[in-house]
CSV table of C-alpha atoms in Angstrom, one decimal:
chain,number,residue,atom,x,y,z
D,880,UNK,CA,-37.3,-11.5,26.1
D,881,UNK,CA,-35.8,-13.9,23.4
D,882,UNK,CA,-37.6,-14.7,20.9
D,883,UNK,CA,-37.2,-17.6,18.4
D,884,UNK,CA,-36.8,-17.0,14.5
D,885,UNK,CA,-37.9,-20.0,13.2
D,886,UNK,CA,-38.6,-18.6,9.6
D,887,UNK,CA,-35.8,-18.1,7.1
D,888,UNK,CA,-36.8,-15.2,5.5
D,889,UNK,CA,-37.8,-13.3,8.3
D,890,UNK,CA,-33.8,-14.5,9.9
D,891,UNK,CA,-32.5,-13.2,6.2
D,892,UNK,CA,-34.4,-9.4,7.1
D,893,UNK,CA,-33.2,-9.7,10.8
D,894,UNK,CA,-29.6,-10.0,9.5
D,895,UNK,CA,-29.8,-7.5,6.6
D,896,UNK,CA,-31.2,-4.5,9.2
D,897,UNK,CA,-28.5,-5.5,11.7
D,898,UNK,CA,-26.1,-5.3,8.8
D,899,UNK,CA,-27.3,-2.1,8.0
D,900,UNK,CA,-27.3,-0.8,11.6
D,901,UNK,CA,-23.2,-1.9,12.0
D,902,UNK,CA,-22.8,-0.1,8.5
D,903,UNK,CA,-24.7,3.2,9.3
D,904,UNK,CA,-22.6,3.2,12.9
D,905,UNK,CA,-19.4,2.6,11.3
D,906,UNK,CA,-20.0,5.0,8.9
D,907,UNK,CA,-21.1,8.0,11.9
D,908,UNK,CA,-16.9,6.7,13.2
D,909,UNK,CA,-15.3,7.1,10.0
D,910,UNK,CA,-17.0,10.3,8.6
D,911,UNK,CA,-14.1,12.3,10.7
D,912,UNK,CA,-11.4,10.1,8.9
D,913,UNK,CA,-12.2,12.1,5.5
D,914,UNK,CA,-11.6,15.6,7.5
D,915,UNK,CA,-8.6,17.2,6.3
D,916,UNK,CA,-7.1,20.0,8.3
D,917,UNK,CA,-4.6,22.7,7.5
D,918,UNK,CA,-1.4,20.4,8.7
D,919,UNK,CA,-1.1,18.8,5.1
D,920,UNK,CA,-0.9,21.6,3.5
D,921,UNK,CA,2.6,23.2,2.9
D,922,UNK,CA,3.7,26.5,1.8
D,923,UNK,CA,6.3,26.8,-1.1
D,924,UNK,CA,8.5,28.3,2.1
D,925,UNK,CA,7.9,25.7,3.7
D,926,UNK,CA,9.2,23.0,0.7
D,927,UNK,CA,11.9,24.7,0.7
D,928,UNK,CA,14.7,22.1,2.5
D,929,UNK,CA,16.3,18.5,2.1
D,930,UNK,CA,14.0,16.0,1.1
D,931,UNK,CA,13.3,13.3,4.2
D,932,UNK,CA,13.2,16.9,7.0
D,933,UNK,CA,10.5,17.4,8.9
D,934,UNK,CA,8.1,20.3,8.2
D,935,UNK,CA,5.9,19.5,11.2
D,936,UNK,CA,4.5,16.8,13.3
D,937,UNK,CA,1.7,16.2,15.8
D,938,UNK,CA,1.4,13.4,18.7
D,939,UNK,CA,-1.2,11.0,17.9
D,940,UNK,CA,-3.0,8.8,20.3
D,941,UNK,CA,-4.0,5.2,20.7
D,942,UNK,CA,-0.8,4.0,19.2
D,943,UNK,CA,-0.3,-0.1,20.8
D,944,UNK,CA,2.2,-1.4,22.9
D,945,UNK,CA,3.1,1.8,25.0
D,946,UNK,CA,4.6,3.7,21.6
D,947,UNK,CA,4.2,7.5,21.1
D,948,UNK,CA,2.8,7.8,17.4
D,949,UNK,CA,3.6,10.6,15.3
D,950,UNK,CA,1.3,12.5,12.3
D,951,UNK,CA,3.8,14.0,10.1
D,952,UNK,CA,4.5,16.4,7.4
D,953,UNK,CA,8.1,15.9,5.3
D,954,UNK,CA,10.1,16.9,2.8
D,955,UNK,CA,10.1,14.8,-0.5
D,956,UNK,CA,10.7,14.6,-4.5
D,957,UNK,CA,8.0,14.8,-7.1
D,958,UNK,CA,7.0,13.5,-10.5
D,959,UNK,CA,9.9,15.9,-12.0
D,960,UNK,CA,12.0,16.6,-9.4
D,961,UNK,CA,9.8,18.9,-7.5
D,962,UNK,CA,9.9,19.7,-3.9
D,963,UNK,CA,7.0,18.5,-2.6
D,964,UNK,CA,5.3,17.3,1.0
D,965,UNK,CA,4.7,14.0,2.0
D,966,UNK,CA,2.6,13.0,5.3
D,967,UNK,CA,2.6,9.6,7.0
D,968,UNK,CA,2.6,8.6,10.9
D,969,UNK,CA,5.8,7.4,12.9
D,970,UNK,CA,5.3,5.1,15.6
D,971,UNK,CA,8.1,5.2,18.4
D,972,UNK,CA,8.5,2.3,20.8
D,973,UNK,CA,8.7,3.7,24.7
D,974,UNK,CA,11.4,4.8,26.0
D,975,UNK,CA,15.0,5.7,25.4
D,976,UNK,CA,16.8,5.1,22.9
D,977,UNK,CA,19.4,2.3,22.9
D,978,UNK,CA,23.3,3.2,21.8
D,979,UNK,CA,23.4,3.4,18.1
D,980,UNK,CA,20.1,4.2,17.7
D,981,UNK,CA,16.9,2.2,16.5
D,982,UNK,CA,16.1,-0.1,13.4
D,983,UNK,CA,13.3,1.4,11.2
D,984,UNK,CA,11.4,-0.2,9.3
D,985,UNK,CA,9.6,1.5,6.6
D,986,UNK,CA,5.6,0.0,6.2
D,987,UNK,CA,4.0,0.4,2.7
D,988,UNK,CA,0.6,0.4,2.9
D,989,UNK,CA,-2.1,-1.1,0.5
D,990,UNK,CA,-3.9,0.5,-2.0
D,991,UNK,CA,-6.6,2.9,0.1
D,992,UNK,CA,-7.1,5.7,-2.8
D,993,UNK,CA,-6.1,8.0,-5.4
D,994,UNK,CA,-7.2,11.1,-4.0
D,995,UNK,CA,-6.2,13.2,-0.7
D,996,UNK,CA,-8.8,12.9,1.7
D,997,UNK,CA,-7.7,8.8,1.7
D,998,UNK,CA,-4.4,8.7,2.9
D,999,UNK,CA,-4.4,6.0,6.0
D,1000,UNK,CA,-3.2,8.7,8.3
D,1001,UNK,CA,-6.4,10.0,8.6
D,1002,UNK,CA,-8.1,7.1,8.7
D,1003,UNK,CA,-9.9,6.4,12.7
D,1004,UNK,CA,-8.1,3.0,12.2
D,1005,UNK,CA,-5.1,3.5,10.9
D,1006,UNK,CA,-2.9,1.7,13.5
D,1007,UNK,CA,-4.7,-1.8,12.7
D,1008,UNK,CA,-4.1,-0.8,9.1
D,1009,UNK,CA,-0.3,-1.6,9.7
D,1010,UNK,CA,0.2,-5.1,9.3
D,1011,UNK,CA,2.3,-6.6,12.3
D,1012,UNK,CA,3.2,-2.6,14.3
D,1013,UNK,CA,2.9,-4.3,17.3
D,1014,UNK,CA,5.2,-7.1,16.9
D,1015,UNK,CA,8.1,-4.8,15.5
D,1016,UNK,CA,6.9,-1.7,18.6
D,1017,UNK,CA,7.3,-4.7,21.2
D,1018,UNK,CA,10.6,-5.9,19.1
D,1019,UNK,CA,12.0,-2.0,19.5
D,1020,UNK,CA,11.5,-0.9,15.9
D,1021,UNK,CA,10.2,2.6,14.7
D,1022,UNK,CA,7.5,2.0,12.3
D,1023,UNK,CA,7.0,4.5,9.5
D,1024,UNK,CA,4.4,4.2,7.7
D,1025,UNK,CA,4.1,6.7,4.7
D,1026,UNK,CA,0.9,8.0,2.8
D,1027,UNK,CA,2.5,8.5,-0.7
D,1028,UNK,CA,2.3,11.4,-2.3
D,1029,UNK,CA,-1.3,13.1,-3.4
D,1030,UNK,CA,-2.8,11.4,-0.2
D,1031,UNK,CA,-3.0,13.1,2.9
D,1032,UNK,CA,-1.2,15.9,1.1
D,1033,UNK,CA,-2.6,17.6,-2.8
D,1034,UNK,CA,-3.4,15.0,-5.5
D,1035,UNK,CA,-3.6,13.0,-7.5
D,1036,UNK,CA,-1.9,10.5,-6.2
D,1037,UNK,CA,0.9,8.3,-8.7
D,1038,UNK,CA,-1.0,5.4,-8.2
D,1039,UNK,CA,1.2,2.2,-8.7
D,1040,UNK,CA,3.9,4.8,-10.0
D,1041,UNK,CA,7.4,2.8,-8.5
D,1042,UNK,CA,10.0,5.1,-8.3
D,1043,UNK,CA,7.6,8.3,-6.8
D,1044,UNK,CA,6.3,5.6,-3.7
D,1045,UNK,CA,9.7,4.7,-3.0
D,1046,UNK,CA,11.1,8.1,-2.5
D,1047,UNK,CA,8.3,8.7,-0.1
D,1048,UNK,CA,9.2,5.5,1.5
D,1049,UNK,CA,12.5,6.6,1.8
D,1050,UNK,CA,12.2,10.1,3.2
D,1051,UNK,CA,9.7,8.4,5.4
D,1052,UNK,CA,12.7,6.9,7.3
D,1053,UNK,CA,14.9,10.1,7.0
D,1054,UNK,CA,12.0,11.8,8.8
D,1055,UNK,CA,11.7,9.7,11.3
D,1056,UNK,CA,15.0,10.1,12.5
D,1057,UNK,CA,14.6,13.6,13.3
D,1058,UNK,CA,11.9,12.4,16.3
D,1059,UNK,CA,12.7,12.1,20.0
D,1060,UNK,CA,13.2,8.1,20.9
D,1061,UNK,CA,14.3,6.9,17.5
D,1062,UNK,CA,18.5,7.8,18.1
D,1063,UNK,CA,21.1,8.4,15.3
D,1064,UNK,CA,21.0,5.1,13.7
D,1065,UNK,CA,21.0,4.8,10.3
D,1066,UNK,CA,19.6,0.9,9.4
D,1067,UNK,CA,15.8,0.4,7.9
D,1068,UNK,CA,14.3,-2.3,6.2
D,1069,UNK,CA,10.8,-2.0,4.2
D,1070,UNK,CA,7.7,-3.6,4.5
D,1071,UNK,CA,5.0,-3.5,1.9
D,1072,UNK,CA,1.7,-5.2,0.6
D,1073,UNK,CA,0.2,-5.5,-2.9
D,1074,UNK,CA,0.8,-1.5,-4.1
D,1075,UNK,CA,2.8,-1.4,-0.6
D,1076,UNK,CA,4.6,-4.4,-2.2
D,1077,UNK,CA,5.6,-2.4,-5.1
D,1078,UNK,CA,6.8,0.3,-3.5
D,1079,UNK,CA,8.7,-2.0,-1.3
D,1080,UNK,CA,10.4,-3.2,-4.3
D,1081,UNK,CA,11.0,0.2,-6.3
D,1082,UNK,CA,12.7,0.9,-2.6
D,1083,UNK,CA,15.3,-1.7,-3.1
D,1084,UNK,CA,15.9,-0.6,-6.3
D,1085,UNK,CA,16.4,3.6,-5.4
D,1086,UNK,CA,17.9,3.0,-1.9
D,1087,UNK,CA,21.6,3.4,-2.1
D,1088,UNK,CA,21.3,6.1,-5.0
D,1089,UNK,CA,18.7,8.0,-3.4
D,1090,UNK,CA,19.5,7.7,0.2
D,1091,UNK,CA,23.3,6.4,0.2
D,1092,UNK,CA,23.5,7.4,4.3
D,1093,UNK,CA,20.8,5.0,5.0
D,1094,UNK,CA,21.7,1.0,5.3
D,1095,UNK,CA,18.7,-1.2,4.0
D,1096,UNK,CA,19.2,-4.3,5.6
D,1097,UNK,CA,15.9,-6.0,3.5
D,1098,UNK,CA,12.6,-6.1,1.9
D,1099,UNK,CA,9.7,-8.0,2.5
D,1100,UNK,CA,6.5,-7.5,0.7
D,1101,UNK,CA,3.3,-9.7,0.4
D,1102,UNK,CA,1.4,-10.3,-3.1
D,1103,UNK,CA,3.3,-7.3,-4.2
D,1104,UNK,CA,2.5,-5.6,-7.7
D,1105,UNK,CA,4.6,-7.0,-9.8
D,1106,UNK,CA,4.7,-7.7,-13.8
D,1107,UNK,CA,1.8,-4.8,-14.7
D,1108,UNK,CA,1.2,-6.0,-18.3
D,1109,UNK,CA,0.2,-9.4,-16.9
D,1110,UNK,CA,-1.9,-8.3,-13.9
D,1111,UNK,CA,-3.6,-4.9,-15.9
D,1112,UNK,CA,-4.6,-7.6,-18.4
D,1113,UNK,CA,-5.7,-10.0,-15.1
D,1114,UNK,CA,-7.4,-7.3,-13.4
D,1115,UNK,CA,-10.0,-6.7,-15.5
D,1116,UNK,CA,-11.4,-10.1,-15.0
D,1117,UNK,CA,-13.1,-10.0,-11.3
D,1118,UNK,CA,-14.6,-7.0,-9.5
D,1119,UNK,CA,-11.9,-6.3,-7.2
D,1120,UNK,CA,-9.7,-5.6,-10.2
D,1121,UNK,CA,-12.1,-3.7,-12.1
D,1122,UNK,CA,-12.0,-1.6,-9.3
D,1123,UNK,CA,-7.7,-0.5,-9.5
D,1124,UNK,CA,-8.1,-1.0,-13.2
D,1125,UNK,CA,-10.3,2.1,-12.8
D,1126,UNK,CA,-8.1,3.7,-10.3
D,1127,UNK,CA,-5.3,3.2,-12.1
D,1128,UNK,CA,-6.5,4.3,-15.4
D,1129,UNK,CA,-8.2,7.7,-13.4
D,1130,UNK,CA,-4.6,8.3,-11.9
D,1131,UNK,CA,-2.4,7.9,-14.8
D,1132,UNK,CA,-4.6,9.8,-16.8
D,1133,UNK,CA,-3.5,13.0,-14.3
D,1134,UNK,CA,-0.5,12.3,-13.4
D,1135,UNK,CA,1.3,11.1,-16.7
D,1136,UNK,CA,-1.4,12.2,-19.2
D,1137,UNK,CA,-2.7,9.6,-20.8
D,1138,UNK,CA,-5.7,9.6,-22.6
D,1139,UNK,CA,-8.4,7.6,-20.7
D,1140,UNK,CA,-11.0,8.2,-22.9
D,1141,UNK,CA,-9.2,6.2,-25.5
D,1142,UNK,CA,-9.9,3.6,-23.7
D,1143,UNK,CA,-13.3,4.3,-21.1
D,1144,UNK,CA,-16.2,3.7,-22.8
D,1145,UNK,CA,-18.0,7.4,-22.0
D,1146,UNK,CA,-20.8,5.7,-20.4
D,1147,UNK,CA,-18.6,4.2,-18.1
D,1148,UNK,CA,-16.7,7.2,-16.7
D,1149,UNK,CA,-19.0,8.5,-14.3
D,1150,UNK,CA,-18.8,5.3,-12.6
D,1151,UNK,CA,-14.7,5.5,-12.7
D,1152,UNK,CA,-14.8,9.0,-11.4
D,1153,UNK,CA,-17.0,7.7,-8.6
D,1154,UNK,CA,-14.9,4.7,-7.4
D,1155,UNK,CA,-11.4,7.0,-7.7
D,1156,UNK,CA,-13.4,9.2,-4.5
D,1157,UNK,CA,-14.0,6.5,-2.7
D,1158,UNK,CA,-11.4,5.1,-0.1
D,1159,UNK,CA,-10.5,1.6,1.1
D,1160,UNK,CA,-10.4,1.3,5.2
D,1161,UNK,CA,-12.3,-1.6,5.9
D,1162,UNK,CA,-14.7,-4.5,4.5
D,1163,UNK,CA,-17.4,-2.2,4.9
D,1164,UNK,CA,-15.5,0.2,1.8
D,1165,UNK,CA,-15.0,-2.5,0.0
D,1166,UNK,CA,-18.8,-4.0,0.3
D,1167,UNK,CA,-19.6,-0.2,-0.8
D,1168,UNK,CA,-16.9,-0.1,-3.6
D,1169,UNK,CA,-18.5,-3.4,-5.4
D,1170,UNK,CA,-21.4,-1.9,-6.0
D,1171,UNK,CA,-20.3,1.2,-6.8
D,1172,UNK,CA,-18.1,-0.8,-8.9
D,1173,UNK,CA,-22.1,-3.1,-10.9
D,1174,UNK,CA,-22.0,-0.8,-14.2
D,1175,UNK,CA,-18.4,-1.5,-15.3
D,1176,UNK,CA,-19.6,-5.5,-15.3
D,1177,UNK,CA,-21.7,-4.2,-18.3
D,1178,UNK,CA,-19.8,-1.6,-20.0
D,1179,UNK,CA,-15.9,-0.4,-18.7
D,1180,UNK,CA,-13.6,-0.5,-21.5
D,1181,UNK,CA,-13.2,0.1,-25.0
D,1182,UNK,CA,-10.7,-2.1,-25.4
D,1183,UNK,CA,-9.9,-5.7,-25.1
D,1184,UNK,CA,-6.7,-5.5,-22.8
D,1185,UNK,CA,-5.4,-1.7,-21.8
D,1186,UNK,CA,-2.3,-3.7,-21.6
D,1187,UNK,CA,-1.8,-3.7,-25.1
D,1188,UNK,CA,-2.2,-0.1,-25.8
D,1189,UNK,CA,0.1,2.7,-26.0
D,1190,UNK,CA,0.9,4.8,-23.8
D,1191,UNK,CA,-0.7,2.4,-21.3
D,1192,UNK,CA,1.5,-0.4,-22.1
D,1193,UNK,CA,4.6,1.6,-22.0
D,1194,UNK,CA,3.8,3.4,-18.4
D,1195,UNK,CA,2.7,-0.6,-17.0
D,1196,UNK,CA,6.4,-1.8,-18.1
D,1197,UNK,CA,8.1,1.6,-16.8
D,1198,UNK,CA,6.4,0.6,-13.5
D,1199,UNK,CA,7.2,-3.3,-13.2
D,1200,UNK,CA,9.8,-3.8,-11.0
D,1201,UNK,CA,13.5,-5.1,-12.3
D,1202,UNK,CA,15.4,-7.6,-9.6
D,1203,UNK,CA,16.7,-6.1,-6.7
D,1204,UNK,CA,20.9,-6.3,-6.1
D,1205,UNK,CA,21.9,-10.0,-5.2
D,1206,UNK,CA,22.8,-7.7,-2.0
D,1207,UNK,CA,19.5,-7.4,-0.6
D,1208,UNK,CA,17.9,-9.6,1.2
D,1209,UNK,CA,14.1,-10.5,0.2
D,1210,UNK,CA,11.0,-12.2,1.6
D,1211,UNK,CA,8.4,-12.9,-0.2
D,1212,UNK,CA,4.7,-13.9,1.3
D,1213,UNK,CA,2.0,-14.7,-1.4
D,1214,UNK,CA,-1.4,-16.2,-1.0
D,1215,UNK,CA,-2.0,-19.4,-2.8
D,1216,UNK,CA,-6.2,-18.3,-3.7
D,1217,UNK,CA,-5.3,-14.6,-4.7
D,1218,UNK,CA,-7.2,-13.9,-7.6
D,1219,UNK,CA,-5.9,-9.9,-7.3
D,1220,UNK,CA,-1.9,-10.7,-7.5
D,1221,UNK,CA,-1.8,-14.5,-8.6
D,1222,UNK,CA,0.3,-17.3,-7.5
D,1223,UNK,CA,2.2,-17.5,-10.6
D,1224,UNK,CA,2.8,-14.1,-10.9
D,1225,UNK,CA,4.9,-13.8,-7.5
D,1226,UNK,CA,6.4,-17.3,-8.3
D,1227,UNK,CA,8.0,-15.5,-12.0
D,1228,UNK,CA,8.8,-13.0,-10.0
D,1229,UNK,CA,11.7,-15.2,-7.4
D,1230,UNK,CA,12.2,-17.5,-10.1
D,1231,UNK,CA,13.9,-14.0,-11.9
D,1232,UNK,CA,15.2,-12.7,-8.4
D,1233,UNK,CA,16.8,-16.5,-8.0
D,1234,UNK,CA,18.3,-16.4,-10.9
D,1235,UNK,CA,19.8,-12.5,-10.7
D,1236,UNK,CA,21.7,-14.4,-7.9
D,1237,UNK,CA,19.4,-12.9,-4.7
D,1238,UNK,CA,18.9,-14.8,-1.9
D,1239,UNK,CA,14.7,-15.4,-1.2
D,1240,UNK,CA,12.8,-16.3,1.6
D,1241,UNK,CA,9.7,-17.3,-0.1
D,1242,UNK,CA,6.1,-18.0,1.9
D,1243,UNK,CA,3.5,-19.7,0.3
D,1244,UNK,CA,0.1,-19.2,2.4
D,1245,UNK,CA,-2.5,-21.4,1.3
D,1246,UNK,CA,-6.1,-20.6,1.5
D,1247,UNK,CA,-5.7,-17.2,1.5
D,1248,UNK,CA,-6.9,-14.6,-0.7
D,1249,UNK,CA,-5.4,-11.1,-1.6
D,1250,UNK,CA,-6.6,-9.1,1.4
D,1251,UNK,CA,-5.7,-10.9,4.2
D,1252,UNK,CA,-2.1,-12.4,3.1
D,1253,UNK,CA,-0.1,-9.5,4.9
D,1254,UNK,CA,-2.0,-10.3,8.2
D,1255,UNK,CA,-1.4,-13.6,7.8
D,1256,UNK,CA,2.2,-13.5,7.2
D,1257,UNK,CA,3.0,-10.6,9.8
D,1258,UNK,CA,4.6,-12.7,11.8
D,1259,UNK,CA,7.2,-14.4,9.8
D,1260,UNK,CA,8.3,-10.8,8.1
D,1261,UNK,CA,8.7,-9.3,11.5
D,1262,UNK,CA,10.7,-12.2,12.3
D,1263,UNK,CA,12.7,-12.2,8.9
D,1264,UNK,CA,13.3,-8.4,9.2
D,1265,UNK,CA,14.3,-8.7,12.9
D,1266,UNK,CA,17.1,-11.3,11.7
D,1267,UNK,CA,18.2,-9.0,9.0
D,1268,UNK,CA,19.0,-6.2,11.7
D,1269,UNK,CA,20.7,-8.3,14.3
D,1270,UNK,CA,22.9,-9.4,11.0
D,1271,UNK,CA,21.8,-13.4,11.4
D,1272,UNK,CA,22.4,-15.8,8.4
D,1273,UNK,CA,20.3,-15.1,5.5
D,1274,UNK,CA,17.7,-17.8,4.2
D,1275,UNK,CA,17.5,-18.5,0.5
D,1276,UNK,CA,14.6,-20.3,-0.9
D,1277,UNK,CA,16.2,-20.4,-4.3
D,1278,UNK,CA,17.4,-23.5,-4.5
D,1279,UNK,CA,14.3,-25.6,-3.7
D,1280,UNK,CA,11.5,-25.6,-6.5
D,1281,UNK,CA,9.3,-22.6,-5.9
D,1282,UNK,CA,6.0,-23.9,-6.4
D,1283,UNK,CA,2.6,-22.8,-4.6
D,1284,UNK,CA,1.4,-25.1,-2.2
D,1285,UNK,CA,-2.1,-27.1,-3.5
């Protein structure tokens, strides 16, 4: 029987218990996602080996398009040069093979969390995490998508810490050519957004000393992390960015050793503990993170901009990004209403790249905001980074004005 809601307070209560229903359901699905198991956890025996081997793996299921998906457990490089293990997933396309083996292409994911039990490869939804998998499975790429190090695996995780994502990046790819399906080829091109963007960067700029068998043929990243002094200072400004301000200031504090409570009111730290165990899958997270997130709009820092004092300025510059080699190839997608990773941020960013001599495929997306712009640009990168492996002229966006679209 239907029955008509004429009233609008009683349709405001209708939608705020259905809304509550969908929340309480989701959250009976994911409660498994936060289950770690025994598999990310490696023995110093088992460390022991070239970073990018396999240490063990385990088939997955509901990977798209036909693919075999992969959970995995490899071999990488710590903070100071320690062995250390590294788990991500590896999707495979079906099956053999072609001669020479297929392209990979690394995917850097978004921030999700700074501590283990949020690394995306246990998350129940992890393949619609990875902006455009099925475009490149259905194009013949391997997709590996890394957790970084600290998720999935020990923590902390080096949150926004460049040159410890990339190396996980990289052995991402070296691990995935030890799978049945992927061959002996040795070309990869890396795909990131916003942290993911970052790393995709630092990966540019470690590849060929790092990994000098492996060919990057490109990056492509979307809103990526860029200048930290500028967007540390930004970030403190909305609720979204309150919320990595606290992450980042929780994980640097551990991993480098800064002191955060030069700079975190103590009133405010039970509230940045809380938000650095929470994870990002979905909308429903972030709903939960912002007002997890209310007491830090009244008291946060002790400081006017964290950007401006030592050691945090210092670690924010060691972590910015320099301009990739004129060498490789770069595409760029940025959202012209982020408020996370702004407009003119990015556009510095391939205004420097341009004039290092690079050659920059830039893509402006208007009306989007921060969380969406990978999505939204999947497309397009899969398309660019498809071109980039077949060996296809190379656009360059540097010599028009690089301006956002109004």
């Amino acid at each position: 029987m239907n029955v008509p809601v004429k009233s609008g307070a009683v349709r405001l209560r209708v939608t705020n218990y259905l809304a509550a229903l969908l929340c309480a359901a989701f959250s009976l699905l994911t409660g498994a996602a936060h289950a770690q198991t025994p598999f990310y956890h490696a023995t110093a025996q088992e460390l022991a080996g070239p970073p990018g081997s396999l240490i063990r793996s385990e088939p997955m299921v509901f990977a798209p398009a036909g693919a075999q998906a992969y959970r995995v457990l490899y071999r990488s490089v710590g903070m100071q040069g320690e062995p250390i293990a590294v788990s991500g997933v590896i999707v495979v396309p079906p099956g053999p093979a072609p001669a020479g083996g297929r392209p990979i292409v690394a995917w850097a994911h978004p921030t999700t969390g700074v501590v283990p039990h949020c690394a995306p490869s246990l998350a129940i939804f992890v393949f619609q995490q990875m902006a455009g998998l099925r475009q490149l499975i259905e194009q013949g790429a391997v997709v590996a998508a890394t957790d970084y190090p600290g998720l999935g695996t020990p923590g902390p995780h080096p949150y926004l810490v460049g040159d410890s994502e990339a190396r996980a990046v990289i052995d991402s790819v070296r691990a995935a050519r030890n799978l049945p399906g992927v061959g002996d080829g040795n070309s990869f091109a890396v795909w990131g957004h916003s942290q993911g963007g970052q790393a995709s960067l630092y990966t540019g700029l470690l590849a060929k000393t790092y990994a000098p068998e492996l060919r990057l043929v490109g990056v492509a990243a979307a809103a990526p992390a860029t200048t930290l002094v500028t967007l540390m200072g930004d970030d403190f400004k909305s609720s979204g960015g309150k919320n990595l301000t606290a992450m980042t200031l929780w994980s640097w504090s551990r991993v480098y050793g800064a002191p955060i409570d030069k700079v975190v009111l103590p009133e405010a730290m039970p509230t940045v503990d809380r938000l650095s165990n929470e994870c990002i899958e979905s909308i429903f997270d972030i709903l939960e993170r912002r007002q997890t997130e209310k007491p830090l709009e009244q008291q946060f820092l002790s400081v006017p901009n964290i950007a401006t004092v030592q050691p945090w300025r210092s670690l924010a510059m060691r972590n910015t990004p320099g301009t990739l080699s004129p060498q490789i190839p770069l595409f760029l997608a940025q959202g012209t209403t982020d408020n996370i990773v702004r407009p003119e941020v990015t556009r510095a960013y391939v205004q420097r790249q341009c004039k290092a001599g690079g050659k920059v495929a830039m893509m402006w997306v208007p009306g989007v905001g921060h969380g969406f712009v990978a999505k939204d640009s999947a497309d397009a990168a899969v398309s660019w980074m498809m071109d980039r492996f077949a060996g296809r002229p190379v656009p360059n966006d540097c010599g028009k004005a690089v301006a956002a679209a109004q």
